[in-house]
XYZ file of C-alpha atoms in Angstrom:
709
model
C 98.815 102.672 94.801
C 99.418 106.369 95.293
C 96.762 108.695 93.944
C 98.230 111.648 92.065
C 96.862 115.175 92.050
C 93.069 115.595 92.015
C 93.103 116.499 88.323
C 94.521 113.017 87.659
C 92.034 111.231 89.923
C 88.733 112.424 88.514
C 87.426 113.097 85.071
C 87.946 116.656 83.858
C 84.415 118.029 83.613
C 85.214 121.322 81.872
C 86.335 120.682 78.283
C 89.831 121.810 77.379
C 90.484 123.896 74.226
C 91.327 120.721 72.269
C 88.289 118.739 73.465
C 84.688 118.575 72.287
C 82.208 119.352 75.084
C 80.173 116.187 74.463
C 83.105 113.753 74.901
C 82.469 110.660 77.031
C 85.857 111.088 78.740
C 88.345 113.930 78.889
C 91.540 113.292 76.932
C 93.623 113.322 80.109
C 91.417 110.539 81.501
C 91.902 108.061 78.635
C 94.368 105.178 78.775
C 94.927 103.120 75.614
C 96.783 100.067 76.912
C 97.672 96.538 75.866
C 98.499 93.418 77.854
C 101.590 91.706 76.372
C 103.664 88.703 77.437
C 104.968 85.226 76.689
C 102.406 82.455 76.224
C 101.011 81.178 79.550
C 102.326 84.151 81.557
C 98.732 85.044 82.455
C 97.770 87.937 80.131
C 94.171 86.892 79.562
C 93.712 86.044 83.251
C 94.887 89.578 84.121
C 92.499 91.004 81.496
C 89.554 89.039 82.907
C 90.209 90.397 86.418
C 90.442 93.933 85.023
C 87.038 93.516 83.361
C 85.559 92.176 86.613
C 86.923 94.890 88.906
C 85.898 97.660 86.505
C 82.346 96.272 86.346
C 82.566 95.409 82.628
C 81.615 91.788 83.427
C 79.914 90.398 86.509
C 81.428 86.920 86.485
C 85.109 86.153 86.108
C 85.845 83.985 83.071
C 88.696 81.477 83.285
C 91.073 80.524 80.468
C 91.378 76.901 81.652
C 87.582 76.551 81.648
C 87.183 78.103 78.198
C 84.988 80.906 79.581
C 87.324 83.914 79.277
C 85.548 86.953 77.800
C 88.558 88.061 75.762
C 89.173 84.557 74.351
C 85.881 84.418 72.462
C 86.897 82.286 69.441
C 86.050 78.571 69.626
C 89.668 77.756 68.794
C 90.888 79.917 71.716
C 88.495 78.299 74.163
C 89.469 74.776 73.114
C 93.224 75.380 73.217
C 93.324 77.737 76.212
C 95.443 80.287 74.311
C 94.843 83.740 72.838
C 94.885 83.768 69.031
C 93.478 87.163 68.074
C 93.827 90.454 69.920
C 90.541 91.465 71.554
C 89.648 95.050 72.439
C 87.310 96.378 75.107
C 86.504 99.593 76.953
C 86.088 99.861 80.735
C 86.286 102.518 83.469
C 88.360 102.794 86.657
C 88.495 105.784 88.984
C 86.562 107.819 86.378
C 89.204 107.032 83.744
C 88.332 105.355 80.433
C 90.612 102.386 79.752
C 90.672 101.058 76.193
C 92.220 97.623 76.680
C 93.668 95.208 74.110
C 94.550 91.642 75.177
C 97.190 90.261 72.795
C 98.369 86.698 72.027
C 101.580 85.278 73.474
C 102.182 82.528 70.902
C 104.813 83.477 68.333
C 102.614 82.338 65.417
C 100.295 85.280 66.153
C 102.939 87.954 66.721
C 101.211 90.111 64.067
C 98.409 90.724 66.566
C 100.918 92.155 69.047
C 102.681 94.233 66.402
C 99.590 95.990 65.121
C 98.166 96.532 68.600
C 101.359 98.152 69.905
C 101.385 100.454 66.876
C 98.239 102.217 68.134
C 98.616 101.981 71.933
C 99.886 104.668 74.304
C 100.995 102.247 77.044
C 101.437 98.553 77.766
C 101.458 96.174 80.719
C 104.076 93.435 80.385
C 103.106 90.328 82.343
C 105.981 88.128 83.551
C 105.802 84.708 85.159
C 107.142 84.855 88.729
C 108.856 81.484 88.182
C 110.203 81.655 84.602
C 110.928 85.406 84.540
C 111.830 86.762 81.085
C 110.994 84.184 78.401
C 111.761 84.342 74.646
C 108.416 85.774 73.561
C 108.566 88.193 76.519
C 111.733 89.583 74.945
C 110.124 89.785 71.509
C 107.037 91.718 72.624
C 109.130 93.948 74.910
C 111.345 94.954 71.988
C 108.275 95.410 69.765
C 106.934 97.889 72.319
C 110.326 99.582 72.429
C 110.306 99.957 68.629
C 107.123 102.047 68.864
C 108.305 103.894 72.001
C 105.422 102.576 74.106
C 105.758 103.295 77.879
C 105.365 100.127 79.975
C 104.500 98.761 83.390
C 105.610 95.280 84.453
C 103.396 92.921 86.450
C 105.144 89.911 88.005
C 102.421 87.268 88.049
C 102.062 83.798 89.594
C 103.968 84.656 92.792
C 101.957 81.957 94.586
C 103.601 79.194 92.549
C 106.472 77.019 93.705
C 109.807 78.534 92.670
C 108.472 82.096 92.303
C 111.138 84.715 93.041
C 110.502 88.456 92.640
C 114.190 89.332 92.961
C 115.207 86.927 90.183
C 112.544 88.286 87.831
C 113.870 91.834 88.363
C 117.423 90.647 87.665
C 116.364 88.855 84.466
C 114.516 91.978 83.274
C 117.604 94.100 83.802
C 119.855 91.486 82.190
C 117.810 90.262 79.231
C 115.682 93.334 78.476
C 118.105 96.085 79.594
C 114.975 97.649 81.091
C 115.147 100.511 83.663
C 112.947 98.595 86.107
C 112.068 99.893 89.563
C 110.025 97.896 92.057
C 107.135 99.928 93.506
C 105.646 96.896 95.276
C 107.071 93.919 97.138
C 105.364 90.592 97.935
C 104.422 89.522 101.462
C 105.174 85.829 101.744
C 106.557 83.457 99.127
C 105.110 80.694 96.953
C 102.028 79.127 98.630
C 102.429 81.585 101.541
C 102.044 84.655 99.279
C 99.307 86.610 101.033
C 99.791 90.311 100.369
C 101.684 93.220 98.817
C 103.719 96.090 100.267
C 103.173 99.462 98.531
C 106.665 100.985 98.679
C 105.333 104.456 97.784
C 103.019 104.834 100.751
C 104.670 102.184 102.947
C 101.377 100.386 103.438
C 100.562 96.687 103.271
C 97.610 95.134 101.415
C 96.492 91.725 102.638
C 94.179 89.446 100.673
C 91.525 87.225 102.191
C 92.133 83.745 100.751
C 91.459 83.292 97.033
C 88.211 85.302 96.824
C 87.941 87.789 93.926
C 90.089 90.303 95.799
C 87.098 92.170 97.175
C 88.371 91.646 100.704
C 91.689 93.422 100.221
C 92.653 95.063 103.515
C 94.993 98.046 103.880
C 97.131 97.796 107.008
C 100.538 98.612 108.456
C 103.568 96.679 107.199
C 104.241 93.594 109.371
C 107.111 94.317 111.781
C 109.221 91.404 110.501
C 109.165 92.900 106.972
C 109.655 96.558 107.905
C 113.461 96.595 107.527
C 113.346 94.985 104.067
C 110.547 97.338 103.006
C 112.609 100.366 104.101
C 115.587 99.030 102.141
C 113.461 98.495 98.997
C 111.962 101.986 99.312
C 115.413 103.528 99.616
C 116.472 101.700 96.433
C 113.412 103.098 94.653
C 114.061 106.657 95.860
C 117.739 106.517 94.828
C 116.742 105.239 91.372
C 114.261 108.113 90.922
C 116.624 110.727 92.382
C 119.257 109.838 89.748
C 116.804 110.620 86.946
C 114.472 113.320 88.317
C 115.528 116.683 89.808
C 112.370 117.115 91.890
C 113.049 113.865 93.726
C 116.725 114.727 94.144
C 115.896 118.103 95.719
C 113.300 116.538 98.018
C 115.706 113.722 98.958
C 118.495 116.169 99.861
C 116.067 118.093 102.073
C 114.557 114.982 103.671
C 115.398 111.299 102.869
C 111.780 110.414 103.622
C 110.465 111.807 100.318
C 106.675 112.116 100.176
C 104.677 109.542 98.220
C 103.124 112.228 96.016
C 106.508 113.602 94.868
C 107.721 110.067 94.087
C 104.569 109.124 92.179
C 104.608 112.269 90.045
C 108.278 111.719 89.210
C 107.658 108.066 88.352
C 104.845 109.086 86.020
C 107.127 111.549 84.206
C 109.914 108.970 83.859
C 107.558 106.201 82.729
C 106.081 108.388 79.996
C 109.632 109.215 78.819
C 110.531 105.495 78.836
C 113.205 106.143 81.469
C 111.566 103.931 84.088
C 109.453 100.773 84.197
C 107.438 100.446 87.434
C 107.268 96.801 88.546
C 104.209 95.500 90.406
C 103.414 92.017 91.649
C 100.576 89.617 92.396
C 98.745 86.473 91.365
C 95.960 87.160 88.866
C 94.461 83.666 89.074
C 94.130 84.049 92.857
C 92.761 87.603 92.464
C 95.718 89.253 94.164
C 97.191 92.568 93.032
C 95.086 93.367 89.948
C 93.180 96.281 91.541
C 96.504 97.853 92.492
C 97.657 97.272 88.891
C 94.610 99.222 87.662
C 95.588 102.088 89.972
C 99.087 102.026 88.469
C 97.686 102.120 84.904
C 95.773 105.303 85.798
C 98.643 106.839 87.788
C 101.677 106.076 85.610
C 100.754 105.267 82.010
C 100.188 108.169 79.597
C 96.978 109.604 78.221
C 96.836 110.516 74.483
C 97.914 114.090 75.309
C 101.015 112.880 77.171
C 102.605 111.212 74.137
C 104.187 113.064 71.190
C 101.896 113.822 68.227
C 101.938 111.066 65.628
C 104.026 111.767 62.527
C 102.765 111.389 58.980
C 103.501 112.814 55.554
C 101.577 114.447 52.730
C 100.766 111.854 50.016
C 101.825 114.142 47.153
C 104.976 115.983 48.186
C 105.905 113.738 51.194
C 106.306 116.801 53.413
C 106.046 115.946 57.141
C 102.684 116.311 58.884
C 102.179 116.291 62.665
C 98.791 115.050 63.906
C 98.090 116.667 67.274
C 95.602 115.014 69.635
C 92.807 117.538 69.150
C 89.071 117.083 68.484
C 89.020 120.247 66.378
C 92.002 119.327 64.192
C 91.806 117.664 60.771
C 90.964 113.955 60.918
C 93.746 111.375 60.986
C 93.068 107.752 61.931
C 94.851 104.450 61.347
C 93.162 101.141 60.503
C 95.150 98.582 62.490
C 93.012 95.467 62.148
C 90.346 93.938 59.910
C 87.901 91.340 61.228
C 85.013 89.511 59.572
C 81.989 89.661 61.843
C 78.934 87.422 61.209
C 76.581 90.319 62.058
C 78.418 93.480 60.984
C 80.313 92.046 58.014
C 83.738 93.616 57.515
C 84.736 95.378 60.744
C 87.698 97.769 60.741
C 89.472 98.574 64.029
C 90.740 102.182 64.080
C 92.711 104.482 66.349
C 91.744 108.143 65.970
C 94.809 110.363 66.390
C 93.273 113.751 65.607
C 89.839 115.101 64.746
C 86.675 113.022 65.111
C 84.865 110.343 63.093
C 81.091 110.796 62.987
C 78.403 108.474 61.729
C 77.363 109.421 58.199
C 80.452 111.499 57.358
C 82.642 110.957 54.298
C 86.162 109.758 55.029
C 89.075 109.710 52.597
C 91.421 106.723 52.215
C 94.865 107.918 51.089
C 95.805 104.451 49.765
C 92.819 104.051 47.412
C 92.368 107.835 46.946
C 88.636 107.327 47.334
C 85.913 108.600 49.644
C 83.627 106.269 51.567
C 80.517 107.146 53.530
C 80.619 105.877 57.072
C 77.686 103.836 58.332
C 78.038 102.349 61.806
C 80.581 103.201 64.510
C 81.105 100.687 67.303
C 82.580 100.663 70.780
C 84.383 97.346 71.131
C 83.974 94.679 73.778
C 85.616 91.394 72.674
C 83.107 89.946 70.158
C 80.219 92.125 71.415
C 79.909 95.702 70.197
C 77.838 98.755 71.045
C 76.743 101.431 68.568
C 78.023 104.966 69.153
C 77.621 108.114 67.060
C 81.189 109.398 67.159
C 84.799 108.452 67.924
C 86.879 111.307 69.333
C 90.624 111.872 69.091
C 92.578 109.481 71.277
C 89.904 106.763 71.103
C 89.867 103.247 69.645
C 86.751 101.803 68.014
C 85.302 99.888 65.091
C 83.894 100.958 61.710
C 81.407 98.607 60.047
C 80.724 98.068 56.363
C 83.692 99.836 54.713
C 84.671 97.266 52.090
C 87.788 98.885 50.637
C 89.737 99.271 53.886
C 92.739 97.106 54.750
C 95.248 96.957 57.604
C 97.523 99.995 57.624
C 95.190 102.375 55.772
C 95.085 106.017 56.828
C 91.695 107.723 57.071
C 91.561 111.521 56.852
C 89.725 114.481 55.383
C 90.061 114.874 51.619
C 91.098 118.521 51.992
C 93.767 117.607 54.600
C 95.331 114.364 53.279
C 97.957 112.579 55.361
C 99.615 109.168 55.326
C 100.536 107.687 58.715
C 103.460 105.311 59.099
C 102.369 101.828 58.069
C 102.897 98.646 60.075
C 105.680 96.307 58.928
C 104.810 92.641 59.287
C 107.118 89.590 59.314
C 107.225 87.266 56.323
C 105.548 83.836 56.645
C 107.894 80.875 57.194
C 105.621 77.883 56.552
C 103.503 76.823 53.587
C 100.717 74.340 52.874
C 98.963 73.256 49.671
C 95.167 73.427 49.697
C 92.483 72.501 47.182
C 88.664 72.388 47.113
C 87.033 68.995 47.672
C 84.770 69.471 44.682
C 84.641 71.903 41.780
C 81.594 73.562 43.346
C 83.688 74.410 46.442
C 86.308 76.328 44.451
C 84.638 79.748 44.482
C 83.808 79.504 48.208
C 87.405 78.447 49.021
C 88.980 81.320 47.088
C 86.553 83.841 48.620
C 87.280 82.550 52.143
C 91.045 82.642 51.611
C 90.756 86.228 50.351
C 88.778 87.174 53.479
C 91.320 85.537 55.801
C 94.185 87.195 53.933
C 92.513 90.584 54.462
C 92.213 89.902 58.203
C 95.765 88.643 58.728
C 98.727 90.367 56.989
C 101.051 87.427 57.853
C 98.767 84.969 56.011
C 99.507 84.850 52.283
C 97.793 83.029 49.413
C 99.444 82.332 46.057
C 99.210 79.911 43.167
C 102.177 77.754 42.182
C 103.134 78.744 38.631
C 104.166 75.183 37.674
C 101.503 73.011 39.347
C 98.605 75.474 39.567
C 98.125 74.524 43.245
C 96.848 77.044 45.772
C 99.543 77.595 48.415
C 98.781 79.203 51.776
C 101.620 80.573 53.922
C 101.712 81.441 57.600
C 103.925 81.902 60.651
C 103.952 78.286 61.835
C 102.130 74.978 62.153
C 99.643 76.329 64.697
C 98.896 79.381 62.573
C 98.023 77.251 59.530
C 96.090 74.788 61.707
C 93.922 77.626 63.061
C 93.375 79.010 59.546
C 92.320 75.568 58.332
C 90.027 75.066 61.322
C 88.350 78.443 60.781
C 87.751 77.632 57.115
C 85.966 74.391 57.985
C 83.974 75.590 61.018
C 83.436 79.318 60.640
C 83.163 79.623 56.856
C 81.824 76.079 56.202
C 84.250 75.494 53.301
C 85.105 71.933 52.235
C 88.767 71.528 51.236
C 91.716 69.148 51.316
C 94.958 70.413 52.870
C 98.456 69.007 52.447
C 101.208 68.710 55.018
C 102.914 71.903 56.260
C 106.122 72.740 54.398
C 108.925 75.162 55.148
C 108.755 78.410 53.164
C 112.321 78.667 51.886
C 113.865 81.797 50.363
C 116.602 82.399 47.805
C 119.401 84.934 47.761
C 122.736 85.547 46.029
C 126.283 85.310 47.304
C 128.242 87.534 44.902
C 127.858 90.555 42.664
C 126.841 90.066 39.025
C 125.731 92.127 36.050
C 123.432 91.268 33.158
C 121.978 92.937 30.096
C 118.808 92.043 28.243
C 117.520 93.465 24.990
C 113.851 92.828 24.299
C 113.196 93.401 20.600
C 110.114 91.835 19.077
C 107.323 92.551 16.647
C 103.944 91.895 18.268
C 100.712 92.438 16.349
C 102.469 94.369 13.610
C 104.065 96.799 16.065
C 107.682 96.816 17.160
C 108.567 96.408 20.861
C 111.963 97.613 22.099
C 113.457 97.774 25.567
C 117.056 97.442 26.731
C 118.036 97.176 30.420
C 121.461 96.694 32.024
C 121.510 96.035 35.753
C 123.721 94.885 38.580
C 122.753 92.693 41.543
C 124.609 92.743 44.882
C 124.030 90.659 48.042
C 122.847 92.538 51.163
C 123.083 91.670 54.842
C 120.734 88.962 56.064
C 117.380 90.468 56.967
C 118.059 93.767 55.176
C 115.387 93.150 52.529
C 115.475 94.065 48.846
C 116.512 97.436 47.449
C 115.888 98.598 43.870
C 117.525 101.736 42.535
C 117.473 103.506 39.179
C 120.990 104.786 38.485
C 120.477 105.835 34.871
C 119.657 109.220 33.434
C 116.473 109.996 31.543
C 118.573 110.171 28.372
C 119.351 106.439 28.661
C 115.888 105.239 29.717
C 113.133 107.883 29.499
C 111.348 108.721 32.743
C 108.006 107.346 31.523
C 109.519 103.835 31.448
C 111.180 103.908 34.898
C 108.123 102.525 36.693
C 107.833 99.699 34.159
C 111.494 98.779 34.801
C 110.925 98.801 38.582
C 107.795 96.656 38.167
C 109.686 94.147 36.021
C 112.431 93.802 38.634
C 109.857 93.421 41.432
C 108.046 90.726 39.435
C 111.235 88.727 38.933
C 112.119 88.826 42.650
C 108.864 87.073 43.566
C 110.065 83.727 42.207
C 113.725 82.728 42.318
C 115.818 80.682 39.908
C 116.507 77.612 42.077
C 113.176 76.425 43.426
C 110.776 79.282 42.616
C 111.109 80.651 46.170
C 111.080 84.433 46.583
C 114.405 86.264 46.395
C 115.455 88.308 49.443
C 118.310 90.522 50.659
C 119.321 91.667 47.184
C 120.280 95.120 45.904
C 119.369 95.735 42.243
C 120.789 98.777 40.470
C 119.769 99.695 36.928
C 123.022 101.012 35.442
C 122.355 101.181 31.713
C 120.084 100.433 28.791
C 118.627 101.953 25.680
C 115.390 102.885 23.979
C 113.857 103.330 20.546
C 112.041 106.610 19.865
C 109.146 104.793 18.171
C 109.093 101.136 19.276
C 109.836 101.417 22.995
C 106.934 100.571 25.313
C 106.213 99.861 28.972
C 105.684 96.166 28.202
C 109.073 95.917 26.488
C 110.953 97.564 29.362
C 109.089 95.555 31.994
C 109.984 92.307 30.198
C 113.610 93.346 29.613
C 114.036 94.282 33.303
C 112.553 90.979 34.506
C 114.749 88.889 32.170
C 117.903 90.878 33.008
C 117.257 90.381 36.730
C 116.874 86.616 36.357
C 120.032 86.377 34.235
C 122.012 88.416 36.777
C 120.742 86.299 39.682
C 121.744 83.066 37.897
C 125.291 84.447 37.563
C 125.483 85.572 41.208
C 125.762 82.087 42.785
C 122.206 81.815 44.182
C 121.615 79.758 47.343
C 118.610 78.593 49.356
C 117.809 80.134 52.743
C 115.841 78.401 55.496
C 114.156 79.865 58.598
C 116.106 79.186 61.789
C 114.158 79.144 65.055
C 115.176 80.214 68.555
C 114.262 77.483 71.054
C 113.851 77.701 74.805
C 113.520 74.267 76.420
C 112.736 73.862 80.133
C 113.568 70.333 81.272
C 114.356 68.423 84.478
C 118.103 67.947 84.902
C 118.019 64.152 84.455
C 116.866 64.542 80.830
C 119.417 67.196 79.827
C 121.643 64.784 77.886
C 118.763 63.324 75.872
C 117.301 66.761 75.096
C 120.624 68.236 73.968
C 121.404 65.156 71.873
C 118.031 65.416 70.154
C 118.548 69.122 69.393
C 121.996 68.388 67.913
C 120.467 65.631 65.789
C 118.108 68.232 64.331
C 121.035 70.375 63.109
C 120.549 72.552 66.189
C 123.166 74.595 68.048
C 123.094 74.951 71.829
C 123.598 78.628 72.709
C 123.383 78.554 76.508
C 122.248 76.569 79.538
C 120.899 78.013 82.754
C 119.993 76.443 86.075
C 116.569 77.432 87.440
C 115.988 75.516 90.646
C 115.255 71.885 89.807
C 114.861 72.695 86.090
C 117.389 73.443 83.374
C 116.743 76.079 80.698
C 118.367 75.360 77.340
C 118.548 78.070 74.665
C 119.237 76.739 71.174
C 118.848 77.494 67.482
C 117.545 74.938 64.993
C 116.194 74.943 61.406
C 112.413 74.980 61.199
C 112.485 72.069 58.726
C 113.873 69.811 61.463
C 111.336 70.850 64.122
C 108.189 69.211 62.781
C 106.662 67.014 65.473
C 109.075 68.279 68.115
C 106.377 68.622 70.794
C 105.655 64.881 70.603
C 109.352 63.966 70.537
C 110.114 66.132 73.585
C 107.231 64.631 75.552
C 108.506 61.156 74.711
C 112.094 61.971 75.707
C 111.160 63.507 79.071
C 108.010 61.539 79.974
C 105.982 64.703 79.478
C 107.957 66.748 82.019
C 109.657 69.222 79.640
C 108.198 72.170 77.763
C 109.471 74.424 75.011
C 108.745 77.592 73.089
C 109.966 78.515 69.628
C 110.108 81.712 67.587
C 111.667 82.713 64.225
C 115.134 84.200 64.539
C 116.558 84.630 61.055
C 117.101 83.026 57.647
C 120.376 81.173 57.102
C 121.969 79.387 54.147
C 120.897 75.774 53.673
C 123.896 73.361 53.756
C 124.864 72.346 50.216
C 124.070 68.642 50.589
C 120.583 69.391 51.918
C 120.055 72.047 49.252
C 120.833 69.524 46.508
C 118.407 67.052 48.074
C 115.630 69.679 48.246
C 116.102 70.826 44.652
C 116.227 67.268 43.276
C 112.761 66.414 44.625
């Protein structure tokens, strides 16, 4: 990989005006990056090689052996998948790399979401055989939502059917990504033996499957020189279209220097106008050291990205948080974890200012100060004490009991609220109860702890049966939660079968009025609310609006009305499922100068909402999943027939060598046990992945059957 200017190669020794002199690393030498991809694309394997080459570990851990450093949970080691995002810090070419390895399974998409919220750059790992897969698309678009610059690493090029060209085409087609290949493989499939660096026009050959320590730089083999020249010309033309410096150099001399190209590619990558594509085989230790060079050369430091935006908690005026050690503190809590040694551990990204051990920090959500005890540098499930976290760094805070995911930490005299993280709603539910009465307190405490850790895990109590109901993103999510309760927290409980978490909505506009007039405890209670409900687009969420003057309902009762409406939307009128995609407008009402109270208006608003919803033709909604099935051609008929029998719709079919890729949509309620059914249909030769797509109306006959149970 091309080294940029000297100031980019080595750590800046003299502190800049915005840097404290005692920093471990200069701001320009920090890279906050995440590894994101579809399940089984090789994220954790890439992470393990990064840790080895940077000297963070001295023995490479393997996912398939259950020894990967970043997959430290027992459940991860047993299943060979990443469940929770793990953070670590390592160094390469005098640059500090704060690395987060994220899960690929859709049930744990929250881990990707909250990691991308605080990262400056990401490495997307793509399978050289499968190319862009459904969860690859999801995480790519998540990164795009937060404007995170990305590199792409095409992995597994030593496998049968691997095709670099096809992966590039699928990235352009399915991701609409401005990809540009900066490397090209030498050899295909089992003959993959090296990489051509198109910047410097050098070849790197690897000695067998050793840990890449015997990588040799050499001239490009003569039989590949013409193709390499063609690929380099494509790269230069791509950069010349977007960068004036390259265009000027290209007009003067078509053989543009590697340094000019690399500097232009860095600028374009940081602006999200280019995605450099690299290649290799992480399991066979090929290409990861060159990927580390690319992370240093092309991904941004904290000073290269725009300052994070926040707002003042009182007047909501905008606040910009510049990356500066001497600025007022602003930091975001993006993850909570329960540690057996440290207790409650809060993962934070410091955007401006510094966090020092022993200082008081202000939480804008709770409006309270807390004194900071221990600060930790993270390394998977092992942590090291440090005295301070500087701007641009990621670390852990131990022992702060009132923090939760999404909290902003700042100075009390410079309050700011940073944009919170929006998490998807759970789609699956399960009843749970303690085995004995003595287990009840431990069960409720454990569920509260797990709910704090995971914003997509919800706990509620059924109003009719009194049962505890836990909700999550899928069968695997709830299975992991249950397993952690039994093994990690030693709680004894009985769990029911997973159930689909349905929703309710309305299909037409309706209006209702409710007058609450009672005498309670010798005092009159009066509240009158008139409101209108209107259906919204699917996925738009709920919207509540006060459209009455203070003369109709006094201002001191507005919050009580809003609270009453919010309460009533939690449980619907058909099957007590939450109501979604509804607009509620308060359009009228009345008050009594003596008897009106917050309780009366809250009750009137809740009752009016329920009456309006009953009149608005409510219907049930069910989660519909997007399926990608990879199957041998001879089983296509059986697979498609089975999907149709599950109320599924085939969206597309694609030929990928000897395999067929089927994209379909199917209701989650029909997909229980699908893994077993697919194995049976195809003699174990097919695989599938599934992710939530949207909520859709339940067919009337099925709705009647569900509600009659």
